[in-house]
PDB file of C-alpha atoms in Angstrom:
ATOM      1  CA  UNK V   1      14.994   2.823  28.258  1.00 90.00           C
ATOM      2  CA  UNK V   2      18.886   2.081  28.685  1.00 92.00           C
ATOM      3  CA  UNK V   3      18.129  -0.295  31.383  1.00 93.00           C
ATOM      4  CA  UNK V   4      15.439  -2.077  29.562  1.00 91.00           C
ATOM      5  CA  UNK V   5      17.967  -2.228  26.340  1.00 94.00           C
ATOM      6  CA  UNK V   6      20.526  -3.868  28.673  1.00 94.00           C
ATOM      7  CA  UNK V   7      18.429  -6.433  30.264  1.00 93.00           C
ATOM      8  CA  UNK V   8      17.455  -7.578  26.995  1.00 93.00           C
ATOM      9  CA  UNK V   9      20.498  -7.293  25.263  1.00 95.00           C
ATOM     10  CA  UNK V  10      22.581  -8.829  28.510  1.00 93.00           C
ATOM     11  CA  UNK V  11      25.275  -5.668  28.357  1.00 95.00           C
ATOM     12  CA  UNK V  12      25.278  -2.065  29.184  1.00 95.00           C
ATOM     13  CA  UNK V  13      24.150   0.704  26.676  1.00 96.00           C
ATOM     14  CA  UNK V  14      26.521   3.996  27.077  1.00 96.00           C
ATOM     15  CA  UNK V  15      24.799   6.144  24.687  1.00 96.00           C
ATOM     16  CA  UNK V  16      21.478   6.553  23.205  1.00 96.00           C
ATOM     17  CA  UNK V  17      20.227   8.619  20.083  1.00 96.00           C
ATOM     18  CA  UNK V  18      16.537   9.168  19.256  1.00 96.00           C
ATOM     19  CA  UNK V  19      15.419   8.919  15.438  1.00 95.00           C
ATOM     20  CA  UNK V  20      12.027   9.799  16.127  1.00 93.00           C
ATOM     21  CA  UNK V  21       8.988   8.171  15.262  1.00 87.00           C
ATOM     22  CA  UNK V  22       7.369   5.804  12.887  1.00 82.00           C
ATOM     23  CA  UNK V  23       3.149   5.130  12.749  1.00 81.00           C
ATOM     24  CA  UNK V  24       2.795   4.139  17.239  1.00 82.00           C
ATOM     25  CA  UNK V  25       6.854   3.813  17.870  1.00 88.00           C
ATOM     26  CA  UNK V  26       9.883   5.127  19.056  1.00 93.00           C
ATOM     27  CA  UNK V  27      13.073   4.849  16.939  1.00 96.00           C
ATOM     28  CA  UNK V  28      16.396   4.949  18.106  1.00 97.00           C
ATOM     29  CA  UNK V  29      20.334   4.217  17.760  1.00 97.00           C
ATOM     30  CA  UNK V  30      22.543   3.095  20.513  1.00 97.00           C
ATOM     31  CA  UNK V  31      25.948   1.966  21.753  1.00 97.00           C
ATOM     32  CA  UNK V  32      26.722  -0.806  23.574  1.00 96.00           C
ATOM     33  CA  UNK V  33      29.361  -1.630  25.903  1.00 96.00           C
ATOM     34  CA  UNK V  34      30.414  -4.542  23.906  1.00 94.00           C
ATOM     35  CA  UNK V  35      31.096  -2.134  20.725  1.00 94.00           C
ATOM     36  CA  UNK V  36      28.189  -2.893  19.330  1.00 95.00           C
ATOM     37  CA  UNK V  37      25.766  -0.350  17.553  1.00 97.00           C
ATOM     38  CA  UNK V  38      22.205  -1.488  17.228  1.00 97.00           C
ATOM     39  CA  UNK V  39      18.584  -0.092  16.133  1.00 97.00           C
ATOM     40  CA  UNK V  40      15.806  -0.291  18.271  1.00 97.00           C
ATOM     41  CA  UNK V  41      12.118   0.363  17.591  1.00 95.00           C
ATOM     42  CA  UNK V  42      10.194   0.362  21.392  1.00 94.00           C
ATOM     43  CA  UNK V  43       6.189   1.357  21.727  1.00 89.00           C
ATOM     44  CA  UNK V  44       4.017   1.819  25.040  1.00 83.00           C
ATOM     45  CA  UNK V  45       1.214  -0.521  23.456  1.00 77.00           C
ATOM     46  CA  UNK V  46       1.792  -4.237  23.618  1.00 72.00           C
ATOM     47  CA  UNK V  47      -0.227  -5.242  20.834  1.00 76.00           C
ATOM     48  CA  UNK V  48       2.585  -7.849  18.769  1.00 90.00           C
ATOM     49  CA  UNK V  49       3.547  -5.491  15.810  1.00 93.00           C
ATOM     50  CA  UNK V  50       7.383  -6.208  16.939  1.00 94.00           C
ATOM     51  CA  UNK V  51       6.740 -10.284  17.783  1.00 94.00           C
ATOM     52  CA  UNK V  52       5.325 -10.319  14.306  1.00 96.00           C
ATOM     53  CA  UNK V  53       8.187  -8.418  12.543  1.00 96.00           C
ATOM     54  CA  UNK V  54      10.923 -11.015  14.560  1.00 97.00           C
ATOM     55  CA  UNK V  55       8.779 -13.754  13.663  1.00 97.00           C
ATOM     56  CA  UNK V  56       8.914 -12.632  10.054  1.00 98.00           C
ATOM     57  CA  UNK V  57      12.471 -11.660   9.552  1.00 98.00           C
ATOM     58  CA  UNK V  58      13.624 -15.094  11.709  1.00 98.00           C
ATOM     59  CA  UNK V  59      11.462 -16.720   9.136  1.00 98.00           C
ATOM     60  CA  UNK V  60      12.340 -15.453   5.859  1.00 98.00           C
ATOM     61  CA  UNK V  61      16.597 -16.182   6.954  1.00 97.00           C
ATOM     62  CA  UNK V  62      15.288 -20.060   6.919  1.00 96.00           C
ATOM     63  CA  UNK V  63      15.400 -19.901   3.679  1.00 95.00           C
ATOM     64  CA  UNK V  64      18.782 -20.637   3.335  1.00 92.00           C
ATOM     65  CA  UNK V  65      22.366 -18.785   4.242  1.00 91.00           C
ATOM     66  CA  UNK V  66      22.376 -15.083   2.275  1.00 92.00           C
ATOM     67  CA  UNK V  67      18.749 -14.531   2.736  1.00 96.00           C
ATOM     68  CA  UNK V  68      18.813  -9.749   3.006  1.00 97.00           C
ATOM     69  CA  UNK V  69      17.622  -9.831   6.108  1.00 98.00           C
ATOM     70  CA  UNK V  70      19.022  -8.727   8.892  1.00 97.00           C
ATOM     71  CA  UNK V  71      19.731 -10.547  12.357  1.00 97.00           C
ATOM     72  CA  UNK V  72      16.947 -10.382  15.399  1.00 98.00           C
ATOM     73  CA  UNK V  73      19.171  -9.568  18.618  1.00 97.00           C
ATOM     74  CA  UNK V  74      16.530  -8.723  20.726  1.00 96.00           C
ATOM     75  CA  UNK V  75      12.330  -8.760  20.960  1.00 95.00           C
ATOM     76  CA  UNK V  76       9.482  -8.439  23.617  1.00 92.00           C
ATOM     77  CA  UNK V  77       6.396  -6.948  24.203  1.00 88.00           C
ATOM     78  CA  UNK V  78       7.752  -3.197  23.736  1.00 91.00           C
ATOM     79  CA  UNK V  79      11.282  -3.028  22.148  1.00 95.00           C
ATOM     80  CA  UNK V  80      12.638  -5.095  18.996  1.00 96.00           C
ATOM     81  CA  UNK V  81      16.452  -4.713  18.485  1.00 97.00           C
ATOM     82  CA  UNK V  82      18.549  -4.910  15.254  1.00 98.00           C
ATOM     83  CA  UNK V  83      22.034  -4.639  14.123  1.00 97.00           C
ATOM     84  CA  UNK V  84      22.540  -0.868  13.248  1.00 97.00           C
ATOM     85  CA  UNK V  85      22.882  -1.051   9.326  1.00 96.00           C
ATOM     86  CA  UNK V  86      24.877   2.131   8.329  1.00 95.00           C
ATOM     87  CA  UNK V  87      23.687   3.574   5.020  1.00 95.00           C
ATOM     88  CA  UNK V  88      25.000   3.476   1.652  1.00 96.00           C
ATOM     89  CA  UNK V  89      24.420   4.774  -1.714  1.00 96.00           C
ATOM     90  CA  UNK V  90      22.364   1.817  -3.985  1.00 97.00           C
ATOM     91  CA  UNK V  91      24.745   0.386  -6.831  1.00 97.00           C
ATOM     92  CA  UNK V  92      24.017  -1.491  -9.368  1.00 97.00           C
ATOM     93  CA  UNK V  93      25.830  -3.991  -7.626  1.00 97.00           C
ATOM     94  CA  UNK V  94      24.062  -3.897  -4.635  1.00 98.00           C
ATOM     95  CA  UNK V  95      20.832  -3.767  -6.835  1.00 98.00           C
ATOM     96  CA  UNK V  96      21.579  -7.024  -8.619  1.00 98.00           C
ATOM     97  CA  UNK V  97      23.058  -8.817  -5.771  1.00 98.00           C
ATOM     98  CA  UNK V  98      19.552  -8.321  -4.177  1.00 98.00           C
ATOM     99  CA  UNK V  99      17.441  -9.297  -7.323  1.00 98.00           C
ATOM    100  CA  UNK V 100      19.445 -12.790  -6.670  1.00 98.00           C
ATOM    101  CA  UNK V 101      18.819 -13.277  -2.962  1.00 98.00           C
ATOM    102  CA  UNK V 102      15.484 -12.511  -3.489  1.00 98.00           C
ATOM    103  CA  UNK V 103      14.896 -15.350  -5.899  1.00 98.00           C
ATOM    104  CA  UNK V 104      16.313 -17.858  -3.621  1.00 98.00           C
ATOM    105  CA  UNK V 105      15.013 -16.549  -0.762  1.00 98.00           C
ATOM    106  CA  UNK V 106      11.349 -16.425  -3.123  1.00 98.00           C
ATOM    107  CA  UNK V 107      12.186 -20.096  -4.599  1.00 97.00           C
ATOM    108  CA  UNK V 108      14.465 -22.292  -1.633  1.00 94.00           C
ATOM    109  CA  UNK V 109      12.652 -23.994   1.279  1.00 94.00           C
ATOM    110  CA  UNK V 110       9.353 -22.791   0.535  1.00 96.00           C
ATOM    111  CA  UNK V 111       6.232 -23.251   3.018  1.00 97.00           C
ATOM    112  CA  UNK V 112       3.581 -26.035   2.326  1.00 95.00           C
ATOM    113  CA  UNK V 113       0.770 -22.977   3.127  1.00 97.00           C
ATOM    114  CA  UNK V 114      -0.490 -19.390   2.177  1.00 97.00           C
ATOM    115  CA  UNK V 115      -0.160 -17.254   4.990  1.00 97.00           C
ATOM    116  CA  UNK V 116       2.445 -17.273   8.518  1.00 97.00           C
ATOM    117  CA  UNK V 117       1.619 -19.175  11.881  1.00 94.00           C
ATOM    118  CA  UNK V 118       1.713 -16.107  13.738  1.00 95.00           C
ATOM    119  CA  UNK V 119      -0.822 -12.951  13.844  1.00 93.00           C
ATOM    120  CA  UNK V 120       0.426 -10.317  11.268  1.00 95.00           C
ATOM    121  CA  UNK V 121       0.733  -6.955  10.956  1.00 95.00           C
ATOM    122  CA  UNK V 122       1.404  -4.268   7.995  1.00 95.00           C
ATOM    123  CA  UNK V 123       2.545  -0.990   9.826  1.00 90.00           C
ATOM    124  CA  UNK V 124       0.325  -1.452  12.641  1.00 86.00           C
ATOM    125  CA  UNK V 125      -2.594  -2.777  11.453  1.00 93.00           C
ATOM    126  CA  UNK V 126      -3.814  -6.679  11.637  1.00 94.00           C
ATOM    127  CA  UNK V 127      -3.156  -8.701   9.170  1.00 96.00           C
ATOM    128  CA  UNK V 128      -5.201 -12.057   8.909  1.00 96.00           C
ATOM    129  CA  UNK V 129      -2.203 -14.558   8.587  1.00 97.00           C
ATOM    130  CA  UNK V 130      -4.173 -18.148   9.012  1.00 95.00           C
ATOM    131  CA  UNK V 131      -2.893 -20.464   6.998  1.00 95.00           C
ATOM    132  CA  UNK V 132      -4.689 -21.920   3.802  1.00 94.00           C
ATOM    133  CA  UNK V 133      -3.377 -24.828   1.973  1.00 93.00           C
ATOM    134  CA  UNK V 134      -5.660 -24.353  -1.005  1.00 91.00           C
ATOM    135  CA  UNK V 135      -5.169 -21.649  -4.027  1.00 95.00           C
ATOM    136  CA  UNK V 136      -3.651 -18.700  -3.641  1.00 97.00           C
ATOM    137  CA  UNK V 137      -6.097 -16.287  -5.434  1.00 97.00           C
ATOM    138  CA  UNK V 138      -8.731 -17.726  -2.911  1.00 96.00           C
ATOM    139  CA  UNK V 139      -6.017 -16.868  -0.060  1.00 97.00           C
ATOM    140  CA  UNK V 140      -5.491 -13.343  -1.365  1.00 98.00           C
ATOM    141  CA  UNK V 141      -9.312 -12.088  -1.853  1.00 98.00           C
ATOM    142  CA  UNK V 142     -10.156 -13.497   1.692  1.00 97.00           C
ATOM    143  CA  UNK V 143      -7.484 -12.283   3.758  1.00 97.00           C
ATOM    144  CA  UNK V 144      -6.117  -9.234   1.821  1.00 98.00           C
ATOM    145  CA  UNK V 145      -8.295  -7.590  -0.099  1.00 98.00           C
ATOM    146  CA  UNK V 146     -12.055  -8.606   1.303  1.00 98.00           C
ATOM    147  CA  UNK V 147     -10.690  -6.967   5.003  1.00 97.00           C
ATOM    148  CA  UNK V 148      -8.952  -4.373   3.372  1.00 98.00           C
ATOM    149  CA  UNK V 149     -12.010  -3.107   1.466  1.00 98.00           C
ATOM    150  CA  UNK V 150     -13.864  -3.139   4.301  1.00 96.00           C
ATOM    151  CA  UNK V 151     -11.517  -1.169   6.496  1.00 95.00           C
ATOM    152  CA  UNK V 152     -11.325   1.374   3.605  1.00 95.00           C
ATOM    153  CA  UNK V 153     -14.905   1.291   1.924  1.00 94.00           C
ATOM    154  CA  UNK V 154     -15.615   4.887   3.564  1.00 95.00           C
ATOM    155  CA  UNK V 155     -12.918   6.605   1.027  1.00 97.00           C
ATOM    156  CA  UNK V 156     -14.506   5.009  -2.246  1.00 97.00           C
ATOM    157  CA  UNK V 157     -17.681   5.133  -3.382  1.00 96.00           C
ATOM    158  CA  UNK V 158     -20.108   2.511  -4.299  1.00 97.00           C
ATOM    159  CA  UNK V 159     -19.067   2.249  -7.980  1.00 97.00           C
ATOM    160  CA  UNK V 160     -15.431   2.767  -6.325  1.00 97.00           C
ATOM    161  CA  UNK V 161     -15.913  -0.022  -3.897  1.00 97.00           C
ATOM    162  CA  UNK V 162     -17.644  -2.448  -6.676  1.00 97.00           C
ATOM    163  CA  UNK V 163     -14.941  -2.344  -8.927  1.00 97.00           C
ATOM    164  CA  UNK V 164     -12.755  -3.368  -5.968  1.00 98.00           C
ATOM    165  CA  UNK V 165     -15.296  -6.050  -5.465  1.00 98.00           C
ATOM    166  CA  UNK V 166     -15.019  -7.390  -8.981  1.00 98.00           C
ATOM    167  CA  UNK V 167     -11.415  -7.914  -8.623  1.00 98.00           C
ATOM    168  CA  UNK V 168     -11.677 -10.126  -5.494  1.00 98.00           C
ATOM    169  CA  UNK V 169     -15.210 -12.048  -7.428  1.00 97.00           C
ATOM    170  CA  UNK V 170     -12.367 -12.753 -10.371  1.00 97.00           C
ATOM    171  CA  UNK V 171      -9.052 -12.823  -8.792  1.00 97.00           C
ATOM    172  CA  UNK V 172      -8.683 -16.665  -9.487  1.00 95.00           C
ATOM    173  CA  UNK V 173      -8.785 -15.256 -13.704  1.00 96.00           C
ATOM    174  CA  UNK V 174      -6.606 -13.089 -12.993  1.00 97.00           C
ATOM    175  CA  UNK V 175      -3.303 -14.361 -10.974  1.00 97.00           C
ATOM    176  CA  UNK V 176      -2.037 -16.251 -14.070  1.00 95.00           C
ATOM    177  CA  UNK V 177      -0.682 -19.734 -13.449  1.00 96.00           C
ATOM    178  CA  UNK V 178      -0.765 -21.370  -9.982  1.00 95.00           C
ATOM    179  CA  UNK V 179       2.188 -20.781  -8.059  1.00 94.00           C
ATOM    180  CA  UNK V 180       3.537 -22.859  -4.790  1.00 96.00           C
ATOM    181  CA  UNK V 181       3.666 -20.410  -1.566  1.00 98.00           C
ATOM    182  CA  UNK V 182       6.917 -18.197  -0.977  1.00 98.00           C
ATOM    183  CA  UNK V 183       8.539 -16.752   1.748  1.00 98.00           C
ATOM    184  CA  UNK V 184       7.584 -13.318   0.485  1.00 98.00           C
ATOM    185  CA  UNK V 185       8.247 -10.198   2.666  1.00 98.00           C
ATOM    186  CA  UNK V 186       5.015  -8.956   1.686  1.00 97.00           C
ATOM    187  CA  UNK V 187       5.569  -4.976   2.504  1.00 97.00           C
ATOM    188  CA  UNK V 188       8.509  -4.604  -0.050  1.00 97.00           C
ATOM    189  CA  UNK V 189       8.810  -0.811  -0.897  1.00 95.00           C
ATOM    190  CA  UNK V 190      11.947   1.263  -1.433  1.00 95.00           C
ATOM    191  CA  UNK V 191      11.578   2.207   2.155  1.00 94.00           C
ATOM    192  CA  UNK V 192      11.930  -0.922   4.034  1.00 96.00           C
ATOM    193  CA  UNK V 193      15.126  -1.485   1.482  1.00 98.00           C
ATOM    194  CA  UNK V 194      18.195  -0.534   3.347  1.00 97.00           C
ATOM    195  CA  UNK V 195      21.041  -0.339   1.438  1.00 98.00           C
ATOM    196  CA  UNK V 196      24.135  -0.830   3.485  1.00 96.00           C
ATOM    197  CA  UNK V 197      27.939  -1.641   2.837  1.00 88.00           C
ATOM    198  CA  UNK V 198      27.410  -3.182  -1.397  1.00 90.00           C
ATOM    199  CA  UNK V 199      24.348  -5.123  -0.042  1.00 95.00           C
ATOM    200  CA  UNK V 200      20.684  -4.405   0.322  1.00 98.00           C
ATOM    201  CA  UNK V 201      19.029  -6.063   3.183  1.00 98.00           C
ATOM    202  CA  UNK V 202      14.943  -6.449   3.564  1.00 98.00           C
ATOM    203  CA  UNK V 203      13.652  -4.886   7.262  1.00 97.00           C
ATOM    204  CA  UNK V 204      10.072  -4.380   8.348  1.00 96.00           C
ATOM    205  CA  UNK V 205       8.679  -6.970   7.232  1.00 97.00           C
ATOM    206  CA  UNK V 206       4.899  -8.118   6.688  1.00 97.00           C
ATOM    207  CA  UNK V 207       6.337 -11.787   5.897  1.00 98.00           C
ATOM    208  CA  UNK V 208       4.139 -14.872   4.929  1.00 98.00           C
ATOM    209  CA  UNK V 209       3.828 -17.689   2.746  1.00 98.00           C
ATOM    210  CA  UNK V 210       2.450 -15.690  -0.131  1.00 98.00           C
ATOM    211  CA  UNK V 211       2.984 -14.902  -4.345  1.00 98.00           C
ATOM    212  CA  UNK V 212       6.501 -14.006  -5.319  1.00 98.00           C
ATOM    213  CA  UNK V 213       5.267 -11.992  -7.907  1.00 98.00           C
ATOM    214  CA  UNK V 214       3.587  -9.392  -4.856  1.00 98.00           C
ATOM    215  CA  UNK V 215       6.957  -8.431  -3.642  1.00 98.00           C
ATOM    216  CA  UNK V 216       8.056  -7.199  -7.386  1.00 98.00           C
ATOM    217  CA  UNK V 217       4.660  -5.491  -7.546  1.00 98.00           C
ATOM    218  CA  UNK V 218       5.379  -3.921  -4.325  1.00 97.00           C
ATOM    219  CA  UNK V 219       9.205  -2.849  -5.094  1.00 97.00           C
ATOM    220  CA  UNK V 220       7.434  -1.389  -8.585  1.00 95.00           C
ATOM    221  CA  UNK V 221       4.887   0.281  -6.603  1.00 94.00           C
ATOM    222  CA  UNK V 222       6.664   3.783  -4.957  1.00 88.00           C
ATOM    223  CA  UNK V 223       9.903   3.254  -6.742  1.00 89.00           C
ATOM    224  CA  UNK V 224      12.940   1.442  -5.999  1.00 96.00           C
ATOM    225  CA  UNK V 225      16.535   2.694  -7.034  1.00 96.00           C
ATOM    226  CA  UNK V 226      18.506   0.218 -10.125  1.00 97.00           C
ATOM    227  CA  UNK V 227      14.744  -1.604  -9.966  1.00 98.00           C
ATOM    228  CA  UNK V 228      15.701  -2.947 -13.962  1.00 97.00           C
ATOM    229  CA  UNK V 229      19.245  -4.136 -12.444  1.00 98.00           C
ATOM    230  CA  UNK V 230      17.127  -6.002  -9.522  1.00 98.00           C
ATOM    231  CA  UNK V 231      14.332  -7.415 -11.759  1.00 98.00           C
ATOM    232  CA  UNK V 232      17.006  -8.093 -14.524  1.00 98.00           C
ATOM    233  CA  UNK V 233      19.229 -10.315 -11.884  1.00 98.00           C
ATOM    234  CA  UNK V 234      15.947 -12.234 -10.235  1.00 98.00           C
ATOM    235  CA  UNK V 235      15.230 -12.884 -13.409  1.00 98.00           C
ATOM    236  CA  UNK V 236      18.650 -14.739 -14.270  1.00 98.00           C
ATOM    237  CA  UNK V 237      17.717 -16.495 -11.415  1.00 98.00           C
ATOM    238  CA  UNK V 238      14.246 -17.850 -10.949  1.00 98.00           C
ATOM    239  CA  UNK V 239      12.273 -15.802 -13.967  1.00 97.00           C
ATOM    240  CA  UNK V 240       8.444 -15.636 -12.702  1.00 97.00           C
ATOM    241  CA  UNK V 241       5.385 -16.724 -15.272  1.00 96.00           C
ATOM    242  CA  UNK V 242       4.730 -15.235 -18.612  1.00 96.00           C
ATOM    243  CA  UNK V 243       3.090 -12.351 -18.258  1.00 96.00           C
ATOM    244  CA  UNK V 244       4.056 -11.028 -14.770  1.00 97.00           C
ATOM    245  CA  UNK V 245       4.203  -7.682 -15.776  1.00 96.00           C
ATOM    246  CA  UNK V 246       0.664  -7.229 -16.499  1.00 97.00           C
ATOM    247  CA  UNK V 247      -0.436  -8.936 -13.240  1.00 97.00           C
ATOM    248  CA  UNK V 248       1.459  -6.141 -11.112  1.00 98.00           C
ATOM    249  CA  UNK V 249      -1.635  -4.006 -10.037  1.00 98.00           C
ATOM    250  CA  UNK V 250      -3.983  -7.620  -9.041  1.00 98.00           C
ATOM    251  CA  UNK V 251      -0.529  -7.368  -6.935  1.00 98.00           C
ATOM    252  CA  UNK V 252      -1.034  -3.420  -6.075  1.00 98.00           C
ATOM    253  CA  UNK V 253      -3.881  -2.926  -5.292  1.00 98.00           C
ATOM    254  CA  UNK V 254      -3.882  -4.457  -0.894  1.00 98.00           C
ATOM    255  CA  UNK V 255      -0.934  -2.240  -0.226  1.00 97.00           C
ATOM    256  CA  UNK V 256      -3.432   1.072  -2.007  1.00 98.00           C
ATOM    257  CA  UNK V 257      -5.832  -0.476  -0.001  1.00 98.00           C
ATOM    258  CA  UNK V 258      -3.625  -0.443   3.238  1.00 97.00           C
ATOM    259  CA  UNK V 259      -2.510   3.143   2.554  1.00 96.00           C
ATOM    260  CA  UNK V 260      -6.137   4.372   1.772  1.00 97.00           C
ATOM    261  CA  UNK V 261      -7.035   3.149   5.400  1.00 96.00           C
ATOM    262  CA  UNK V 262      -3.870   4.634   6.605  1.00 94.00           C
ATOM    263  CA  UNK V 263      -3.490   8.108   5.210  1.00 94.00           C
ATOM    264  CA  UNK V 264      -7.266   8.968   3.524  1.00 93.00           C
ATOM    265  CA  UNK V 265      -8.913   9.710   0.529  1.00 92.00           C
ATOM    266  CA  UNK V 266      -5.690  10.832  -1.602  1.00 95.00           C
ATOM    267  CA  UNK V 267      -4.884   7.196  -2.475  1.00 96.00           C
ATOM    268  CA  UNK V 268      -9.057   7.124  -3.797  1.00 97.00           C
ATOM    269  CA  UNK V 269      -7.614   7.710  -7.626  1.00 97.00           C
ATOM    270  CA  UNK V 270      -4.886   4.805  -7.353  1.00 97.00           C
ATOM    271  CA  UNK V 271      -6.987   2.537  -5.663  1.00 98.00           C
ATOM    272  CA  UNK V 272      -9.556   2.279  -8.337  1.00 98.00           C
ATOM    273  CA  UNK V 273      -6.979   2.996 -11.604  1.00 98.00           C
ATOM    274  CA  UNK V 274      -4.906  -0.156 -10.178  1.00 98.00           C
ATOM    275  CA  UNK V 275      -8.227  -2.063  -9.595  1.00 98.00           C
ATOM    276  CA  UNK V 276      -8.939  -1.265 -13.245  1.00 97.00           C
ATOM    277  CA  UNK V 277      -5.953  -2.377 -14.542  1.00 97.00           C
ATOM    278  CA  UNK V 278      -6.127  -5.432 -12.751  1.00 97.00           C
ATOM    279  CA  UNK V 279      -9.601  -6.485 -14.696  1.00 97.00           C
ATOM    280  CA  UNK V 280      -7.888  -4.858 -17.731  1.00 95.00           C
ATOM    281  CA  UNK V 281      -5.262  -7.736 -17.731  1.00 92.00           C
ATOM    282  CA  UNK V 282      -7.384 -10.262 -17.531  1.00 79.00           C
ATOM    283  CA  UNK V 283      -9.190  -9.916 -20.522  1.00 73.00           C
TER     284      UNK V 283
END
């Protein structure tokens, strides 16, 4: 593994620390000759999980200088290698430096299309990426929710999985006003937040040309430290549409979906109490 580091990063790695592992990869820290300290995330399987996640974080920094993501320095088949970010505590600093990036990066240089040129992935399962240049509630109940269902439908019931269904039959009542595409990062929770020297920068990415409003559902979802010092600073900077707040489970409910498919039947209850407060808030 320290060779294929080196050939790919062009210098010699003198130390190497394993992190262990995360859903079908290895994670690990090491030094470079150069002085460098980097991350690197390598997997047997070439299946484009890690050509996805460059893709994404390469395309989210278009959106203009002081986008939180972190540099690519190095992708192929089986490795992906990033700057090692050394942890910090979150501030409230930190917090509401990020709720402003995150506008911009939501609001500057935004794509003409819903959905990436490139195959996606959440964790390591597909994500139907083709681009759609018509509505996004169309976009979403096609490509996020209909496959999701599907994948999942064996943990719900039929009433379970019809209440599901009613959300995709009415999504287009339900998003609120029509919003242009953003570079979202689409898999925003606390986790793939890394809080680093009075910044927070975005990693892991399932990035596309999506709704702004799914990556403050998505920070909402598991919990995300100073989240009212984050929301209160995007705000100052590019407030969403009236009535936000009570779209956040129509925003939810694909990553319950993804985690019923990914860890079983105890998501069941959240799936279909988000699902249900998504119809809720559209009457």
């Amino acid at each position: 593994m320290r060779e294929r580091i080196g050939r790919l990063l062009g210098t010699r790695v003198d130390d190497l620390t394993d992190l262990g592992r995360s859903h079908s990869w290895t994670l690990h820290r090491a030094a470079l000759a150069d002085g460098r300290e980097v991350f690197v995330k390598t997997t047997r399987d070439e299946v484009g999980v890690f050509a996805a996640e460059a893709a994404g974080l390469r395309w989210l920094a278009d959106a203009g200088p002081g986008t939180p993501v972190p540099d690519v320095l190095g992708v192929d088949g089986h490795m992906l290698v990033l700057p090692w970010l050394p942890p910090a505590p979150p501030t409230p600093e930190a917090a509401e430096r990020l709720g402003r990036e995150l506008a911009r990066m939501h609001t500057e240089d935004r794509p003409d299309a819903y959905g990436a040129p490139w195959d996606g992935f959440i964790a390591d399962l597909p994500l139907d990426n083709t681009p759609d240049w018509r509505d996004w509630p169309s976009w979403y109940a096609e490509r996020r929710l209909e496959p999701f269902l599907r994948r999942a439908s064996r943990h719900l019931s039929g009433g379970d999985a019809r209440l599901v269904e009613r959300v995709i039959e009415g999504a287009g009542g339900l998003a609120g006003p029509p919003e242009p595409p953003s570079r979202v990062h689409g898999d925003l929770w606390s986790g793939n937040i890394r809080w680093t020297d009075g910044r927070a920068l975005l990693i892991d990415p399932a990035a596309h040309g999506g709704h702004r409003e799914t990556d403050l559902a998505m920070m909402a979802l598991f919990g995300t430290p100073h989240l009212d010092r984050v929301l209160a600073a995007y705000h100052e900077t590019a407030p969403p549409a009236d009535g936000w707040r009570e779209r956040i489970p129509l925003h939810q409910l694909h990553p319950l979906l993804v985690h019923l498919e990914l860890f079983g039947g105890s998501y069941r209850s959240q799936v279909v109490e988000t699902a249900r407060a998504a119809l809720a808030a559209g009457r």
